PDB file of C-alpha atoms in Angstrom:
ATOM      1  CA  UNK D   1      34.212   0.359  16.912  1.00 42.00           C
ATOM      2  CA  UNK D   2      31.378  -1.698  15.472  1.00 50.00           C
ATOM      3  CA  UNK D   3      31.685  -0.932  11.777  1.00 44.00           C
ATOM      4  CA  UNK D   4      31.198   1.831   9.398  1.00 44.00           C
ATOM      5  CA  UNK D   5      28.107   3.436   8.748  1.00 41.00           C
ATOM      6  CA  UNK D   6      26.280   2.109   5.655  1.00 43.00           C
ATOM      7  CA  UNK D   7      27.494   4.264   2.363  1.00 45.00           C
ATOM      8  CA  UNK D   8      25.017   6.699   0.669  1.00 47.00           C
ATOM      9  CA  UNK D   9      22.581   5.689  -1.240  1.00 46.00           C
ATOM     10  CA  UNK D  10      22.522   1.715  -0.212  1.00 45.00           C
ATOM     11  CA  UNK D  11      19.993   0.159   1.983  1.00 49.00           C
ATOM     12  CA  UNK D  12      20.111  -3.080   4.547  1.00 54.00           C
ATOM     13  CA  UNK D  13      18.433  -5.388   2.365  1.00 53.00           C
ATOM     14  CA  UNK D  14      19.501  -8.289   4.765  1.00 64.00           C
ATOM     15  CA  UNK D  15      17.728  -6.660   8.077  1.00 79.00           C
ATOM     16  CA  UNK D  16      14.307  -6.825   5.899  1.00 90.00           C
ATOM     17  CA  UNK D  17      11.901  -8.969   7.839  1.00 93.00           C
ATOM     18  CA  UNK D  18      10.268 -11.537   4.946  1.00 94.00           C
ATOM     19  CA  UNK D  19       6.904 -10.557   6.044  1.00 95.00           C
ATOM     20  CA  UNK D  20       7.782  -6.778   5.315  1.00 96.00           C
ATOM     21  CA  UNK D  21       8.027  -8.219   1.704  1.00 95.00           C
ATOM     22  CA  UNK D  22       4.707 -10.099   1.924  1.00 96.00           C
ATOM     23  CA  UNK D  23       3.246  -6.870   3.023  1.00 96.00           C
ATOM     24  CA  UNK D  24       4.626  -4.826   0.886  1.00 97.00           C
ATOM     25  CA  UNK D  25       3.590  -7.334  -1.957  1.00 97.00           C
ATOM     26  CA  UNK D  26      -0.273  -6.683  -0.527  1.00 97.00           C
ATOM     27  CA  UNK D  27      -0.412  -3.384  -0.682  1.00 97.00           C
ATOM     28  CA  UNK D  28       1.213  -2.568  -3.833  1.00 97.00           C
ATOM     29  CA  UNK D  29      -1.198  -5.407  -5.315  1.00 97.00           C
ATOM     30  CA  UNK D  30      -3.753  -3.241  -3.852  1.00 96.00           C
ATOM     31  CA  UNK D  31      -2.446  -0.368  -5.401  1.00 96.00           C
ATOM     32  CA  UNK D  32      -2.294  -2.016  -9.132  1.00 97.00           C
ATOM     33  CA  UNK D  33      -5.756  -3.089  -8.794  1.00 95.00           C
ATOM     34  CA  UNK D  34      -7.145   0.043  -7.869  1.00 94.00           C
ATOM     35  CA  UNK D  35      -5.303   1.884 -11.055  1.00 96.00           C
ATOM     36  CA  UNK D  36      -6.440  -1.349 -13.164  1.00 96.00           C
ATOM     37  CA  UNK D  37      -9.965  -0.613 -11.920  1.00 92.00           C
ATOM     38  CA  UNK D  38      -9.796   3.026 -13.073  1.00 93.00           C
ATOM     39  CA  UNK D  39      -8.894   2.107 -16.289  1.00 93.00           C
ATOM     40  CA  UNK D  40     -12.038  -0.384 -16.744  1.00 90.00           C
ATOM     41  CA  UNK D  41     -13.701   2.267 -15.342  1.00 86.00           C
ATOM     42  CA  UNK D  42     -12.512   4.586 -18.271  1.00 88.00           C
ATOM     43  CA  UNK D  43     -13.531   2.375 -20.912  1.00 87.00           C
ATOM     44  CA  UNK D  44     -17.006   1.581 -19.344  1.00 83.00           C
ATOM     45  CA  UNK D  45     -17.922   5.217 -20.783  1.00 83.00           C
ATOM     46  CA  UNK D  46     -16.845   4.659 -24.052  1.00 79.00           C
ATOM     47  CA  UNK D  47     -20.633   3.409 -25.023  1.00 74.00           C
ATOM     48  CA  UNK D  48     -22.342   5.560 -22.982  1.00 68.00           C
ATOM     49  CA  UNK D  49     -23.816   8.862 -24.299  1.00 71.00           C
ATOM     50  CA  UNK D  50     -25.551  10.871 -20.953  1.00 80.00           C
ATOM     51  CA  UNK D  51     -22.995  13.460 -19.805  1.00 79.00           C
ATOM     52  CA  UNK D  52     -23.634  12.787 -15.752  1.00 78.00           C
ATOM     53  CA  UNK D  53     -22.531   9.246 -16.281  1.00 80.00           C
ATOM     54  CA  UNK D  54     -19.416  10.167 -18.408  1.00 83.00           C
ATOM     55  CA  UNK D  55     -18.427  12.986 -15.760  1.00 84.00           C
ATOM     56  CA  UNK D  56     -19.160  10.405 -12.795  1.00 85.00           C
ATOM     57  CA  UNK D  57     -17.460   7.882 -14.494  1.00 84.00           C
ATOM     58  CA  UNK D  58     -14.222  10.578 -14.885  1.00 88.00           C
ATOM     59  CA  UNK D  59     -14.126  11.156 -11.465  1.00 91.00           C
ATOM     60  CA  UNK D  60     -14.171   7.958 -10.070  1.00 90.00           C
ATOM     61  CA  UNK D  61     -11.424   7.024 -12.976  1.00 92.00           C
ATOM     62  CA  UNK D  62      -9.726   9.912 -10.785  1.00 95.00           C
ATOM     63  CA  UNK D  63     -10.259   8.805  -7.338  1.00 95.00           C
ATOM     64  CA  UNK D  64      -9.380   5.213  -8.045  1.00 94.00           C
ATOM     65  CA  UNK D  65      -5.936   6.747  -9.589  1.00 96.00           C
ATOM     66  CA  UNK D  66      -5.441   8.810  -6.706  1.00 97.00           C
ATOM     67  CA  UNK D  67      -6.291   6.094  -3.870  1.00 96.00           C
ATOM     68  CA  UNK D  68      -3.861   3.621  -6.252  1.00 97.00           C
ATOM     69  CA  UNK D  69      -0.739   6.450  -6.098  1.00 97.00           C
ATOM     70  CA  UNK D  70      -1.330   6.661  -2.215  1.00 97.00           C
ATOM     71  CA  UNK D  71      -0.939   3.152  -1.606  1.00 97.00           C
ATOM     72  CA  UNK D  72       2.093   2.491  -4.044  1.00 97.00           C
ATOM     73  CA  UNK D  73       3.785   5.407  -2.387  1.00 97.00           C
ATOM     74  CA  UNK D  74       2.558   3.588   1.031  1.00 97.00           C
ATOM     75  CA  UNK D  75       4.451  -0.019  -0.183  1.00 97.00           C
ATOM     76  CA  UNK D  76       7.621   2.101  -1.137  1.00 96.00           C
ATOM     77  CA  UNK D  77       7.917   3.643   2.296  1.00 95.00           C
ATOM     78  CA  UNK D  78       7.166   0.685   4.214  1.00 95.00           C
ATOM     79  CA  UNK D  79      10.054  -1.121   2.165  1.00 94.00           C
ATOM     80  CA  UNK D  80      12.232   1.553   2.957  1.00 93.00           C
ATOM     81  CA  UNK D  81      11.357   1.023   6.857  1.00 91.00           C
ATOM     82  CA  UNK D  82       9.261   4.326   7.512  1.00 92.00           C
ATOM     83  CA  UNK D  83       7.215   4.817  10.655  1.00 91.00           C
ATOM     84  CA  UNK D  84       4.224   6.874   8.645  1.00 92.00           C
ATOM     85  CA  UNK D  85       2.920   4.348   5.948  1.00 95.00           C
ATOM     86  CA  UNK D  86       1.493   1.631   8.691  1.00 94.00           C
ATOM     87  CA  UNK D  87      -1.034   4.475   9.634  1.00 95.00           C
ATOM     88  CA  UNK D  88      -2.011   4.416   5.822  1.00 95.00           C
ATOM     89  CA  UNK D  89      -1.962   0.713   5.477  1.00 96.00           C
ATOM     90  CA  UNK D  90      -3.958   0.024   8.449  1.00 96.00           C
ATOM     91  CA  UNK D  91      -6.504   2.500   7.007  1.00 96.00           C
ATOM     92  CA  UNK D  92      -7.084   0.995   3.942  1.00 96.00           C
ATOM     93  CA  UNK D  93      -7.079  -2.747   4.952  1.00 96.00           C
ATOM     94  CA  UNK D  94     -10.215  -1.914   7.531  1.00 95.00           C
ATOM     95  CA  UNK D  95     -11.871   0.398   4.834  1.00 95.00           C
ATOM     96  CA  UNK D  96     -11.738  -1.982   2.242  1.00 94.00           C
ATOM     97  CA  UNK D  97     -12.014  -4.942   4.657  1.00 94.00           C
ATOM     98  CA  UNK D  98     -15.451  -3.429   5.401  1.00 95.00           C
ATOM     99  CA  UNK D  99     -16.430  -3.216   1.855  1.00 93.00           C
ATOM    100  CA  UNK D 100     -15.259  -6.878   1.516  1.00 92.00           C
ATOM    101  CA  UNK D 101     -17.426  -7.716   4.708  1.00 94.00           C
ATOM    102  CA  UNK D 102     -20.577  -5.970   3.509  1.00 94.00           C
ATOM    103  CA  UNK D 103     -19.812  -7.658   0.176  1.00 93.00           C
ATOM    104  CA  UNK D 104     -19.991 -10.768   2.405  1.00 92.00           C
ATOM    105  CA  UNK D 105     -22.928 -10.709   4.090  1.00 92.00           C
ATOM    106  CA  UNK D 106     -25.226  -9.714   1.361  1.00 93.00           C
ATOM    107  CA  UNK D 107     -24.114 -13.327   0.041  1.00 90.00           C
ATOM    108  CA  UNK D 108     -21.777 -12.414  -2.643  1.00 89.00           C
ATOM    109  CA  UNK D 109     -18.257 -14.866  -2.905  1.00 88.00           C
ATOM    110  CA  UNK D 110     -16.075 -11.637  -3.841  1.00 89.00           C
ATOM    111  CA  UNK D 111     -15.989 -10.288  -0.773  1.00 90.00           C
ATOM    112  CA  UNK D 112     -13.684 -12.986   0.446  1.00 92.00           C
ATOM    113  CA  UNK D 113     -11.323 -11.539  -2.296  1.00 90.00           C
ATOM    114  CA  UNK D 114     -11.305  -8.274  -0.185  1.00 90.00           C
ATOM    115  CA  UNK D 115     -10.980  -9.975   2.698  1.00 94.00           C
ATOM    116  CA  UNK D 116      -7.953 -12.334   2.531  1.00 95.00           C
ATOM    117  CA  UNK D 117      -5.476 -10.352   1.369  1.00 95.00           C
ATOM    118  CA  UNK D 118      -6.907  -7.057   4.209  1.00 95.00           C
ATOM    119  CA  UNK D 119      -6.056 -10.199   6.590  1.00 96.00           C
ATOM    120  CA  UNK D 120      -2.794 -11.635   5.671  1.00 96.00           C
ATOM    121  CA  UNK D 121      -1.364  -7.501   5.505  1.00 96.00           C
ATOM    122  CA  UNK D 122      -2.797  -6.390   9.215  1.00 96.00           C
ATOM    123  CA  UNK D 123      -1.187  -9.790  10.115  1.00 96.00           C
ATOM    124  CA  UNK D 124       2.270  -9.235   8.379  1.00 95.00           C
ATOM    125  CA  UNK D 125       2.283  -5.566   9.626  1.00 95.00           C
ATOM    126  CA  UNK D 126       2.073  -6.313  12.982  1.00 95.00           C
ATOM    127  CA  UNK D 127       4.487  -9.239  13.669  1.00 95.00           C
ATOM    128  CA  UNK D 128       7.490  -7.936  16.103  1.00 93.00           C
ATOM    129  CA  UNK D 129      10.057  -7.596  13.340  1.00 93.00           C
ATOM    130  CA  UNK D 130       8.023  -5.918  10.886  1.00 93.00           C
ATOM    131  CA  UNK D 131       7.259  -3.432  13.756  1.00 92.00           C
ATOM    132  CA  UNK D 132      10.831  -3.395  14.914  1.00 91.00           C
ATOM    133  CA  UNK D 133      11.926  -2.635  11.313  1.00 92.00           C
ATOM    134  CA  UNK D 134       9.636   0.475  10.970  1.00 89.00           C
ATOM    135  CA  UNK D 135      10.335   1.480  14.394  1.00 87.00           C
ATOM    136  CA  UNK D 136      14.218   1.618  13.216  1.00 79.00           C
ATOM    137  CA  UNK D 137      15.270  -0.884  15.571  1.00 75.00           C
ATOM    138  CA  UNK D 138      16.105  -3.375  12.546  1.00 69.00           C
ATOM    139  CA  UNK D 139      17.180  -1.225  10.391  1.00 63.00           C
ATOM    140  CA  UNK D 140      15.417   1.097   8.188  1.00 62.00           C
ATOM    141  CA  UNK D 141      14.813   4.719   7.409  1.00 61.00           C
ATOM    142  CA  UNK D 142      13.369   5.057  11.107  1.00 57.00           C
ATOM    143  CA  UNK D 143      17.137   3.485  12.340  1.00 57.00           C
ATOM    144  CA  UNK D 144      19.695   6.194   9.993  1.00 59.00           C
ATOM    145  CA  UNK D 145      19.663   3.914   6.778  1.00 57.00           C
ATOM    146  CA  UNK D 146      19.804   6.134   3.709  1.00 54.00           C
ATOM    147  CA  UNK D 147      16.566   5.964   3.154  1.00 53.00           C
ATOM    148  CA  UNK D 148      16.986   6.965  -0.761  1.00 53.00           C
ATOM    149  CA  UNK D 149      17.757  10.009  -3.150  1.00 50.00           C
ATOM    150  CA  UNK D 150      15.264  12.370  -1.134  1.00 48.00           C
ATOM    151  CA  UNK D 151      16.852  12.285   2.196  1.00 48.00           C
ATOM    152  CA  UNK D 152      13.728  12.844   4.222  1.00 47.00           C
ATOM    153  CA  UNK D 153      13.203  10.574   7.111  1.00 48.00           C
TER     154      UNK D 153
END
């Protein structure tokens, strides 16, 4: 017999690759700084006064927000091990590693700030363990862990 089956509702923190964490850490930075964008972006309209600019400036509060929620959600269930979020993550580190480019080439520094951390998480997500681990072969949702109060897989 090799053991018994982890209990309900606890997680193998031990079979965590550290550059799961690292990635993780990325993305959910990512995530922050899109809602902390959307905020700024919010408060921008408080001096304006021309309607399109205030409704413009709503909905790109809103898409920030929404973008932000996606790629918190997409941290979570990478920590947790899920196959589905690396589709997600890859996804966003190219599209904003393009903006970061573009920034780039037309000569301004902050596209480097795009760039390093879109880098550093393609990196981190596709080392062997981090794969293994979201592939359930380390552990994981993807390997019969509890993956949490939801039960979905």
């Amino acid at each position: 017999m090799k053991g018994t089956p982890p209990a309900k509702g606890t997680r193998n923190l031990k079979g965590r690759p550290p550059l799961l964490a690292v990635l993780v850490g990325i993305v959910t930075l990512q995530g922050l700084a899109l809602a902390v964008w959307a905020v700024i972006a919010w408060l921008a309209l408080l001096g304006e006064g021309e309607y399109e600019l205030i409704v413009s400036g709503i909905a790109l509060g809103l898409l920030l927000l929404a973008f932000a929620f996606g790629l918190l959600m997409t941290a979570r269930a990478l920590w947790l091990g899920y196959r589905w979020p690396r589709a997600a993550a890859v996804a966003w580190q190219l599209l904003s590693g393009m903006a970061g480019a573009s920034m780039l080439g037309s000569g301004q520094p902050f596209g480097l700030l795009l760039l390093i951390p879109n880098i550093a998480a393609l990196l981190c997500m596709f080392t062997p363990r981090v794969l293994a681990y979201t592939e359930g072969t380390l552990g994981g949702a993807a390997a019969g862990e509890d993956p949490g109060q939801d039960g979905r897989r």
